[in-house]
C-alpha cells in the first residue's frame, strides 16, 4: 500500500475572470499594402482582416501580459497574492531563458508561484487551460493564471504576400480556480507532426546568427493546406469536444475558435451546423491572428460588449503550428 497521501484539490475547476490587452497602435490594411502587391479588397476577402494591433517597443510580451493579467485577476475577484501558478503560452518571447512567466509573476505581485512558459502555437491557450485545470483539481495551486501573449509583428515578413497581413499583437489572460460543478470540460487535444512544415519559422535562429541567411526569421505557412486541415479536421475535433462534454450544438451559447482567418471560422460554423442562436467570435476582423492570445482576447471582447454573458456555455478550439490543437467546452466567467 502506498504511503503517499492523496492530493486535496477542488472537485472541479472553472474560469473565474478574463482580461485582455491590445497595443495602442492600430494598423489598417493600407499600411500592409506598402510592402506587398495586393489590395484591401483581396486581404478582406481572403482573411476578413481590416485592422490589427502592433506593439511599440515598450509594449513587450511581459508588459502586455501584466496588463491583461491585472484585468483578469480583478475580474476574478481575487488578489495577485492568491495566484499559485502562472502559465504563459507564447512563441514570440525572444529570451530563451528564464521563462517570461517568472517575470510576469513578479510584476503582478504573486508570491512564489509555479511559473513556466509553453510553446504550442495557436493551440497554446487550450494547452495552458488544461494544465491549469489539472493544477487546481490536483491541489498544487488554488488559482492559476493562464496567459496567451504574442508580438507576432516581430516575426512577420512584411514582403511575404501570403502572411504579411495576417498577424497581430496582444495578450489575453484568464484566472482558473476551484468549482463545485464542472465548468471546464474534457480537453480533446493532440498534434499531427507529419504536417509540421505547413506552419513554421522560416529558418532556425542559429542560421541567422551564423550568417547562413541574412533575413531575420519569420513565420510562414502553406495557406491552402492549413485551410483544408483547419476546416475539415478541426471541425471533427470540435465535435469530439462537444461529445466529451456531453452536450450538442443546440446546448451551445457561444463558439470561440482560434482567430486565424474569417473564412476558416465561417466554414467551421457551416461544417458544425451551428444553430443561429450561437454567438460566434469574429475578433479577427480588427485584431488579426494573435496566435495563443486570440481565444482569450476574443472571449474578453464578447463579454465586454455584451455579445456573450456570464454563465454562457462556450466551445473553444485552438489550432495551428505543430500542427497542434486543443478544444474544450467551458462556462464563461
mmCIF file of C-alpha atoms in Angstrom:
data_model
loop_
_atom_site.group_PDB
_atom_site.id
_atom_site.type_symbol
_atom_site.label_atom_id
_atom_site.label_comp_id
_atom_site.label_asym_id
_atom_site.label_seq_id
_atom_site.Cartn_x
_atom_site.Cartn_y
_atom_site.Cartn_z
ATOM 1 C CA UNK A 1 0.000 0.000 0.000
ATOM 2 C CA UNK A 2 1.289 3.442 -0.910
ATOM 3 C CA UNK A 3 2.336 5.737 1.921
ATOM 4 C CA UNK A 4 1.794 8.823 -0.242
ATOM 5 C CA UNK A 5 -1.144 10.950 0.849
ATOM 6 C CA UNK A 6 -3.738 11.712 -1.841
ATOM 7 C CA UNK A 7 -3.918 15.224 -3.292
ATOM 8 C CA UNK A 8 -6.550 17.525 -1.868
ATOM 9 C CA UNK A 9 -7.664 19.720 -4.683
ATOM 10 C CA UNK A 10 -11.029 21.083 -5.783
ATOM 11 C CA UNK A 11 -13.692 18.761 -7.223
ATOM 12 C CA UNK A 12 -13.691 20.779 -10.442
ATOM 13 C CA UNK A 13 -12.243 23.951 -11.968
ATOM 14 C CA UNK A 14 -13.681 26.990 -13.717
ATOM 15 C CA UNK A 15 -12.645 30.181 -15.465
ATOM 16 C CA UNK A 16 -13.215 32.931 -12.904
ATOM 17 C CA UNK A 17 -12.080 36.039 -14.744
ATOM 18 C CA UNK A 18 -10.750 37.212 -18.088
ATOM 19 C CA UNK A 19 -8.680 40.186 -19.236
ATOM 20 C CA UNK A 20 -7.151 41.427 -22.460
ATOM 21 C CA UNK A 21 -4.652 43.953 -23.755
ATOM 22 C CA UNK A 22 -4.381 45.241 -27.311
ATOM 23 C CA UNK A 23 -1.481 47.546 -28.263
ATOM 24 C CA UNK A 24 -2.380 51.168 -28.825
ATOM 25 C CA UNK A 25 -1.246 51.254 -32.458
ATOM 26 C CA UNK A 26 -3.959 50.171 -34.892
ATOM 27 C CA UNK A 27 -2.611 49.125 -38.292
ATOM 28 C CA UNK A 28 -5.031 49.187 -41.268
ATOM 29 C CA UNK A 29 -4.543 47.144 -44.415
ATOM 30 C CA UNK A 30 -3.254 50.236 -46.209
ATOM 31 C CA UNK A 31 -0.022 50.005 -44.195
ATOM 32 C CA UNK A 32 0.453 46.363 -45.208
ATOM 33 C CA UNK A 33 -0.054 47.313 -48.859
ATOM 34 C CA UNK A 34 3.065 49.479 -48.716
ATOM 35 C CA UNK A 35 5.227 46.342 -48.889
ATOM 36 C CA UNK A 36 3.158 43.756 -50.794
ATOM 37 C CA UNK A 37 1.392 43.789 -54.154
ATOM 38 C CA UNK A 38 -2.217 43.309 -53.096
ATOM 39 C CA UNK A 39 -5.366 45.255 -52.249
ATOM 40 C CA UNK A 40 -7.590 45.940 -49.283
ATOM 41 C CA UNK A 41 -10.391 44.018 -51.006
ATOM 42 C CA UNK A 42 -8.152 40.960 -51.534
ATOM 43 C CA UNK A 43 -6.992 40.921 -47.902
ATOM 44 C CA UNK A 44 -10.534 41.247 -46.573
ATOM 45 C CA UNK A 45 -11.900 38.581 -48.909
ATOM 46 C CA UNK A 46 -9.127 36.100 -48.061
ATOM 47 C CA UNK A 47 -8.892 36.696 -44.320
ATOM 48 C CA UNK A 48 -11.646 39.017 -43.128
ATOM 49 C CA UNK A 49 -8.987 41.239 -41.550
ATOM 50 C CA UNK A 50 -9.390 45.002 -41.753
ATOM 51 C CA UNK A 51 -7.007 46.095 -38.972
ATOM 52 C CA UNK A 52 -4.595 44.631 -36.461
ATOM 53 C CA UNK A 53 -2.611 45.939 -33.478
ATOM 54 C CA UNK A 54 1.173 46.200 -33.469
ATOM 55 C CA UNK A 55 3.132 46.678 -30.273
ATOM 56 C CA UNK A 56 5.511 49.530 -29.574
ATOM 57 C CA UNK A 57 8.971 48.841 -28.096
ATOM 58 C CA UNK A 58 7.512 49.485 -24.633
ATOM 59 C CA UNK A 59 4.659 47.006 -25.170
ATOM 60 C CA UNK A 60 6.761 43.938 -24.544
ATOM 61 C CA UNK A 61 5.478 40.398 -24.107
ATOM 62 C CA UNK A 62 5.798 40.849 -20.346
ATOM 63 C CA UNK A 63 4.254 44.344 -20.265
ATOM 64 C CA UNK A 64 1.199 43.306 -22.289
ATOM 65 C CA UNK A 65 0.784 40.197 -20.145
ATOM 66 C CA UNK A 66 0.891 42.206 -16.923
ATOM 67 C CA UNK A 67 -1.876 44.493 -18.208
ATOM 68 C CA UNK A 68 -4.105 41.606 -19.279
ATOM 69 C CA UNK A 69 -3.397 39.692 -16.067
ATOM 70 C CA UNK A 70 -4.329 42.604 -13.838
ATOM 71 C CA UNK A 71 -7.731 42.797 -15.511
ATOM 72 C CA UNK A 72 -8.288 39.040 -15.258
ATOM 73 C CA UNK A 73 -7.356 38.958 -11.567
ATOM 74 C CA UNK A 74 -9.660 41.882 -10.795
ATOM 75 C CA UNK A 75 -12.439 40.244 -12.801
ATOM 76 C CA UNK A 76 -11.972 37.039 -10.792
ATOM 77 C CA UNK A 77 -12.320 38.947 -7.520
ATOM 78 C CA UNK A 78 -9.068 37.670 -6.020
ATOM 79 C CA UNK A 79 -5.688 39.220 -5.218
ATOM 80 C CA UNK A 80 -2.375 38.611 -7.012
ATOM 81 C CA UNK A 81 -1.044 37.066 -3.807
ATOM 82 C CA UNK A 82 -3.549 34.219 -4.190
ATOM 83 C CA UNK A 83 -2.150 33.151 -7.556
ATOM 84 C CA UNK A 84 -0.348 29.829 -7.164
ATOM 85 C CA UNK A 85 0.609 29.244 -10.776
ATOM 86 C CA UNK A 86 1.392 31.304 -13.875
ATOM 87 C CA UNK A 87 1.342 29.611 -17.291
ATOM 88 C CA UNK A 88 2.330 31.643 -20.354
ATOM 89 C CA UNK A 89 1.834 30.438 -23.911
ATOM 90 C CA UNK A 90 3.922 32.332 -26.450
ATOM 91 C CA UNK A 91 6.212 31.810 -29.435
ATOM 92 C CA UNK A 92 7.419 35.415 -29.626
ATOM 93 C CA UNK A 93 9.366 35.932 -26.397
ATOM 94 C CA UNK A 94 12.912 36.104 -27.730
ATOM 95 C CA UNK A 95 14.759 35.404 -24.490
ATOM 96 C CA UNK A 96 15.245 31.639 -24.317
ATOM 97 C CA UNK A 97 15.582 31.620 -20.539
ATOM 98 C CA UNK A 98 14.360 32.402 -17.938
ATOM 99 C CA UNK A 99 10.687 31.854 -18.726
ATOM 100 C CA UNK A 100 8.837 35.133 -19.128
ATOM 101 C CA UNK A 101 6.198 33.693 -16.766
ATOM 102 C CA UNK A 102 8.573 34.241 -13.841
ATOM 103 C CA UNK A 103 8.992 37.931 -14.724
ATOM 104 C CA UNK A 104 5.240 38.380 -15.122
ATOM 105 C CA UNK A 105 4.558 36.622 -11.820
ATOM 106 C CA UNK A 106 6.900 39.019 -10.016
ATOM 107 C CA UNK A 107 5.484 42.125 -11.689
ATOM 108 C CA UNK A 108 1.865 41.299 -10.835
ATOM 109 C CA UNK A 109 2.782 40.698 -7.179
ATOM 110 C CA UNK A 110 2.290 36.932 -6.981
ATOM 111 C CA UNK A 111 4.200 35.234 -4.158
ATOM 112 C CA UNK A 112 6.481 32.402 -5.296
ATOM 113 C CA UNK A 113 4.016 30.761 -7.707
ATOM 114 C CA UNK A 114 4.889 27.950 -10.067
ATOM 115 C CA UNK A 115 5.674 29.792 -13.302
ATOM 116 C CA UNK A 116 6.566 28.450 -16.730
ATOM 117 C CA UNK A 117 6.180 29.019 -20.468
ATOM 118 C CA UNK A 118 4.751 26.643 -23.039
ATOM 119 C CA UNK A 119 5.111 26.640 -26.819
ATOM 120 C CA UNK A 120 2.082 25.227 -28.609
ATOM 121 C CA UNK A 121 1.423 27.985 -31.122
ATOM 122 C CA UNK A 122 -2.209 28.839 -31.740
ATOM 123 C CA UNK A 123 -3.315 25.890 -29.589
ATOM 124 C CA UNK A 124 -1.338 27.246 -26.651
ATOM 125 C CA UNK A 125 -4.203 28.775 -24.709
ATOM 126 C CA UNK A 126 -6.089 25.471 -24.744
ATOM 127 C CA UNK A 127 -2.982 23.646 -23.562
ATOM 128 C CA UNK A 128 -2.462 26.155 -20.754
ATOM 129 C CA UNK A 129 -6.110 26.000 -19.714
ATOM 130 C CA UNK A 130 -5.925 22.210 -19.471
ATOM 131 C CA UNK A 131 -2.748 22.311 -17.384
ATOM 132 C CA UNK A 132 -4.285 24.933 -15.082
ATOM 133 C CA UNK A 133 -7.403 22.839 -14.606
ATOM 134 C CA UNK A 134 -5.218 19.902 -13.615
ATOM 135 C CA UNK A 135 -3.284 22.013 -11.094
ATOM 136 C CA UNK A 136 -6.473 23.232 -9.416
ATOM 137 C CA UNK A 137 -8.095 19.794 -9.252
ATOM 138 C CA UNK A 138 -4.843 18.128 -8.187
ATOM 139 C CA UNK A 139 -4.415 20.717 -5.448
ATOM 140 C CA UNK A 140 -0.978 22.120 -6.273
ATOM 141 C CA UNK A 141 -2.492 25.591 -6.752
ATOM 142 C CA UNK A 142 -5.836 27.115 -5.817
ATOM 143 C CA UNK A 143 -5.766 29.788 -8.515
ATOM 144 C CA UNK A 144 -3.799 29.648 -11.764
ATOM 145 C CA UNK A 145 -3.228 32.483 -14.218
ATOM 146 C CA UNK A 146 -3.200 31.392 -17.879
ATOM 147 C CA UNK A 147 -1.826 33.895 -20.374
ATOM 148 C CA UNK A 148 -1.711 33.802 -24.165
ATOM 149 C CA UNK A 149 0.543 36.557 -25.491
ATOM 150 C CA UNK A 150 2.248 37.344 -28.787
ATOM 151 C CA UNK A 151 4.269 40.027 -30.549
ATOM 152 C CA UNK A 152 3.932 38.415 -33.960
ATOM 153 C CA UNK A 153 4.817 41.674 -35.691
ATOM 154 C CA UNK A 154 8.405 40.766 -34.716
ATOM 155 C CA UNK A 155 8.100 37.510 -36.666
ATOM 156 C CA UNK A 156 6.233 38.838 -39.706
ATOM 157 C CA UNK A 157 7.858 39.108 -43.120
ATOM 158 C CA UNK A 158 6.197 42.222 -44.491
ATOM 159 C CA UNK A 159 7.236 41.214 -48.016
ATOM 160 C CA UNK A 160 5.540 37.816 -47.834
ATOM 161 C CA UNK A 161 2.249 38.268 -49.683
ATOM 162 C CA UNK A 162 0.790 35.129 -48.071
ATOM 163 C CA UNK A 163 1.289 36.146 -44.429
ATOM 164 C CA UNK A 164 2.160 39.850 -44.170
ATOM 165 C CA UNK A 165 -1.449 40.846 -43.475
ATOM 166 C CA UNK A 166 -2.301 38.049 -41.022
ATOM 167 C CA UNK A 167 -0.569 38.663 -37.741
ATOM 168 C CA UNK A 168 -1.173 40.991 -34.834
ATOM 169 C CA UNK A 169 -0.012 41.539 -31.254
ATOM 170 C CA UNK A 170 -1.770 41.329 -27.919
ATOM 171 C CA UNK A 171 -2.285 39.474 -24.665
ATOM 172 C CA UNK A 172 -5.244 37.664 -23.142
ATOM 173 C CA UNK A 173 -5.430 36.124 -19.674
ATOM 174 C CA UNK A 174 -7.814 34.085 -17.546
ATOM 175 C CA UNK A 175 -7.828 33.014 -13.915
ATOM 176 C CA UNK A 176 -8.693 29.372 -13.314
ATOM 177 C CA UNK A 177 -9.930 28.448 -9.840
ATOM 178 C CA UNK A 178 -11.938 25.897 -7.857
ATOM 179 C CA UNK A 179 -15.526 24.980 -8.628
ATOM 180 C CA UNK A 180 -18.165 22.730 -7.070
ATOM 181 C CA UNK A 181 -19.539 21.919 -10.522
ATOM 182 C CA UNK A 182 -17.781 21.040 -13.802
ATOM 183 C CA UNK A 183 -17.220 24.330 -15.645
ATOM 184 C CA UNK A 184 -14.305 23.227 -17.873
ATOM 185 C CA UNK A 185 -14.997 20.103 -19.902
ATOM 186 C CA UNK A 186 -12.629 17.341 -21.008
ATOM 187 C CA UNK A 187 -9.985 18.515 -23.443
ATOM 188 C CA UNK A 188 -9.628 16.938 -26.865
ATOM 189 C CA UNK A 189 -6.064 17.715 -27.878
ATOM 190 C CA UNK A 190 -3.252 16.372 -29.961
ATOM 191 C CA UNK A 191 -0.839 17.083 -32.791
ATOM 192 C CA UNK A 192 -0.026 15.975 -36.333
ATOM 193 C CA UNK A 193 3.723 16.327 -36.591
ATOM 194 C CA UNK A 194 3.802 14.947 -40.109
ATOM 195 C CA UNK A 195 2.223 18.252 -41.170
ATOM 196 C CA UNK A 196 4.501 20.487 -39.085
ATOM 197 C CA UNK A 197 6.113 22.037 -42.167
ATOM 198 C CA UNK A 198 2.828 23.721 -43.161
ATOM 199 C CA UNK A 199 3.266 26.384 -40.451
ATOM 200 C CA UNK A 200 6.809 27.109 -39.355
ATOM 201 C CA UNK A 201 9.596 29.559 -38.690
ATOM 202 C CA UNK A 202 11.434 30.195 -41.953
ATOM 203 C CA UNK A 203 14.918 29.343 -40.608
ATOM 204 C CA UNK A 204 16.383 28.387 -37.208
ATOM 205 C CA UNK A 205 17.856 31.147 -35.049
ATOM 206 C CA UNK A 206 21.377 29.746 -35.423
ATOM 207 C CA UNK A 207 21.209 30.070 -39.222
ATOM 208 C CA UNK A 208 20.679 33.789 -38.726
ATOM 209 C CA UNK A 209 23.330 34.022 -36.012
ATOM 210 C CA UNK A 210 25.927 32.223 -38.117
ATOM 211 C CA UNK A 211 25.209 34.360 -41.155
ATOM 212 C CA UNK A 212 23.857 31.455 -43.209
ATOM 213 C CA UNK A 213 20.891 33.708 -44.002
ATOM 214 C CA UNK A 214 20.662 37.485 -43.867
ATOM 215 C CA UNK A 215 16.910 37.807 -43.418
ATOM 216 C CA UNK A 216 15.577 37.669 -39.863
ATOM 217 C CA UNK A 217 13.439 34.549 -39.201
ATOM 218 C CA UNK A 218 9.699 34.907 -39.755
ATOM 219 C CA UNK A 219 6.571 32.779 -39.651
ATOM 220 C CA UNK A 220 5.438 31.260 -42.910
ATOM 221 C CA UNK A 221 2.679 28.851 -43.868
ATOM 222 C CA UNK A 222 1.116 26.895 -46.722
ATOM 223 C CA UNK A 223 -2.215 28.672 -46.758
ATOM 224 C CA UNK A 224 -4.366 26.199 -48.682
ATOM 225 C CA UNK A 225 -3.090 23.162 -46.764
ATOM 226 C CA UNK A 226 -3.723 24.895 -43.440
ATOM 227 C CA UNK A 227 -7.186 25.980 -44.566
ATOM 228 C CA UNK A 228 -8.238 22.460 -45.548
ATOM 229 C CA UNK A 229 -6.857 20.954 -42.346
ATOM 230 C CA UNK A 230 -8.488 23.565 -40.121
ATOM 231 C CA UNK A 231 -11.916 23.373 -41.744
ATOM 232 C CA UNK A 232 -12.276 19.622 -42.084
ATOM 233 C CA UNK A 233 -10.133 18.119 -39.338
ATOM 234 C CA UNK A 234 -10.724 20.741 -36.648
ATOM 235 C CA UNK A 235 -14.489 20.602 -37.113
ATOM 236 C CA UNK A 236 -14.184 16.921 -36.165
ATOM 237 C CA UNK A 237 -12.152 17.813 -33.076
ATOM 238 C CA UNK A 238 -14.713 20.452 -32.115
ATOM 239 C CA UNK A 239 -17.466 17.856 -32.348
ATOM 240 C CA UNK A 240 -15.402 15.458 -30.227
ATOM 241 C CA UNK A 241 -15.111 18.148 -27.532
ATOM 242 C CA UNK A 242 -18.883 18.606 -27.551
ATOM 243 C CA UNK A 243 -19.361 14.859 -27.257
ATOM 244 C CA UNK A 244 -16.839 14.622 -24.427
ATOM 245 C CA UNK A 245 -18.702 17.348 -22.541
ATOM 246 C CA UNK A 246 -21.989 15.532 -23.123
ATOM 247 C CA UNK A 247 -23.700 18.357 -24.993
ATOM 248 C CA UNK A 248 -24.891 19.085 -28.519
ATOM 249 C CA UNK A 249 -24.646 22.207 -30.655
ATOM 250 C CA UNK A 250 -28.185 23.087 -29.500
ATOM 251 C CA UNK A 251 -26.812 23.444 -25.954
ATOM 252 C CA UNK A 252 -24.122 25.908 -27.028
ATOM 253 C CA UNK A 253 -24.403 29.655 -26.491
ATOM 254 C CA UNK A 254 -21.016 30.745 -27.846
ATOM 255 C CA UNK A 255 -18.351 29.484 -30.250
ATOM 256 C CA UNK A 256 -14.835 30.880 -29.776
ATOM 257 C CA UNK A 257 -12.438 29.393 -32.322
ATOM 258 C CA UNK A 258 -8.849 30.485 -32.804
ATOM 259 C CA UNK A 259 -8.994 33.726 -34.745
ATOM 260 C CA UNK A 260 -6.929 32.533 -37.682
ATOM 261 C CA UNK A 261 -8.994 33.653 -40.618
ATOM 262 C CA UNK A 262 -12.633 34.650 -41.114
ATOM 263 C CA UNK A 263 -13.104 32.128 -43.919
ATOM 264 C CA UNK A 264 -11.936 29.305 -41.657
ATOM 265 C CA UNK A 265 -14.281 30.455 -38.887
ATOM 266 C CA UNK A 266 -17.272 30.708 -41.211
ATOM 267 C CA UNK A 267 -16.515 27.330 -42.779
ATOM 268 C CA UNK A 268 -16.258 25.661 -39.365
ATOM 269 C CA UNK A 269 -19.616 27.149 -38.368
ATOM 270 C CA UNK A 270 -21.140 25.686 -41.521
ATOM 271 C CA UNK A 271 -19.478 22.276 -41.108
ATOM 272 C CA UNK A 272 -20.576 22.028 -37.460
ATOM 273 C CA UNK A 273 -24.076 23.192 -38.453
ATOM 274 C CA UNK A 274 -24.213 25.583 -35.538
ATOM 275 C CA UNK A 275 -27.710 26.925 -34.763
ATOM 276 C CA UNK A 276 -28.383 30.596 -35.435
ATOM 277 C CA UNK A 277 -28.643 31.368 -31.715
ATOM 278 C CA UNK A 278 -24.937 30.566 -31.182
ATOM 279 C CA UNK A 279 -22.783 33.695 -30.916
ATOM 280 C CA UNK A 280 -19.597 33.323 -32.954
ATOM 281 C CA UNK A 281 -16.389 35.205 -32.108
ATOM 282 C CA UNK A 282 -15.066 37.107 -35.109
ATOM 283 C CA UNK A 283 -12.470 39.236 -33.381
ATOM 284 C CA UNK A 284 -10.011 38.548 -36.204
ATOM 285 C CA UNK A 285 -11.519 41.417 -38.221
ATOM 286 C CA UNK A 286 -9.977 44.091 -36.011
ATOM 287 C CA UNK A 287 -7.300 42.158 -34.103
ATOM 288 C CA UNK A 288 -5.776 39.870 -36.721
ATOM 289 C CA UNK A 289 -4.291 36.487 -35.907
ATOM 290 C CA UNK A 290 -2.642 36.739 -32.482
ATOM 291 C CA UNK A 291 -1.919 33.012 -32.117
ATOM 292 C CA UNK A 292 -2.010 31.990 -28.429
ATOM 293 C CA UNK A 293 -3.667 35.278 -27.439
ATOM 294 C CA UNK A 294 -6.579 35.044 -29.856
ATOM 295 C CA UNK A 295 -9.058 32.960 -27.821
ATOM 296 C CA UNK A 296 -8.817 34.874 -24.521
ATOM 297 C CA UNK A 297 -8.850 38.198 -26.400
ATOM 298 C CA UNK A 298 -11.979 37.152 -28.309
ATOM 299 C CA UNK A 299 -13.576 35.891 -25.091
ATOM 300 C CA UNK A 300 -12.849 39.167 -23.316
ATOM 301 C CA UNK A 301 -14.336 41.234 -26.139
ATOM 302 C CA UNK A 302 -17.524 39.137 -26.339
ATOM 303 C CA UNK A 303 -18.125 39.591 -22.611
ATOM 304 C CA UNK A 304 -17.178 43.286 -22.609
ATOM 305 C CA UNK A 305 -19.553 44.106 -25.471
ATOM 306 C CA UNK A 306 -22.415 42.008 -24.116
ATOM 307 C CA UNK A 307 -22.375 39.671 -27.120
ATOM 308 C CA UNK A 308 -21.847 36.884 -24.579
ATOM 309 C CA UNK A 309 -22.735 36.792 -20.896
ATOM 310 C CA UNK A 310 -21.560 35.194 -17.696
ATOM 311 C CA UNK A 311 -22.721 31.596 -17.419
ATOM 312 C CA UNK A 312 -22.918 31.013 -21.165
ATOM 313 C CA UNK A 313 -21.715 27.653 -22.458
ATOM 314 C CA UNK A 314 -18.874 28.132 -24.939
ATOM 315 C CA UNK A 315 -16.916 25.833 -27.210
ATOM 316 C CA UNK A 316 -13.291 26.960 -27.571
ATOM 317 C CA UNK A 317 -10.808 25.474 -30.018
ATOM 318 C CA UNK A 318 -7.260 26.450 -30.882
ATOM 319 C CA UNK A 319 -5.223 25.031 -33.773
ATOM 320 C CA UNK A 320 -2.039 25.872 -35.597
ATOM 321 C CA UNK A 321 1.704 25.281 -35.721
ATOM 322 C CA UNK A 322 2.731 21.759 -34.957
ATOM 323 C CA UNK A 323 0.105 21.032 -36.173
ATOM 324 C CA UNK A 324 -1.241 21.138 -32.625
ATOM 325 C CA UNK A 325 -4.820 21.550 -31.468
ATOM 326 C CA UNK A 326 -6.934 21.686 -28.316
ATOM 327 C CA UNK A 327 -10.696 22.001 -27.846
ATOM 328 C CA UNK A 328 -12.946 22.082 -24.793
ATOM 329 C CA UNK A 329 -16.293 23.340 -23.568
ATOM 330 C CA UNK A 330 -16.286 25.972 -20.822
ATOM 331 C CA UNK A 331 -18.709 28.065 -18.828
ATOM 332 C CA UNK A 332 -17.890 31.740 -19.341
ATOM 333 C CA UNK A 333 -16.952 33.716 -16.204
#
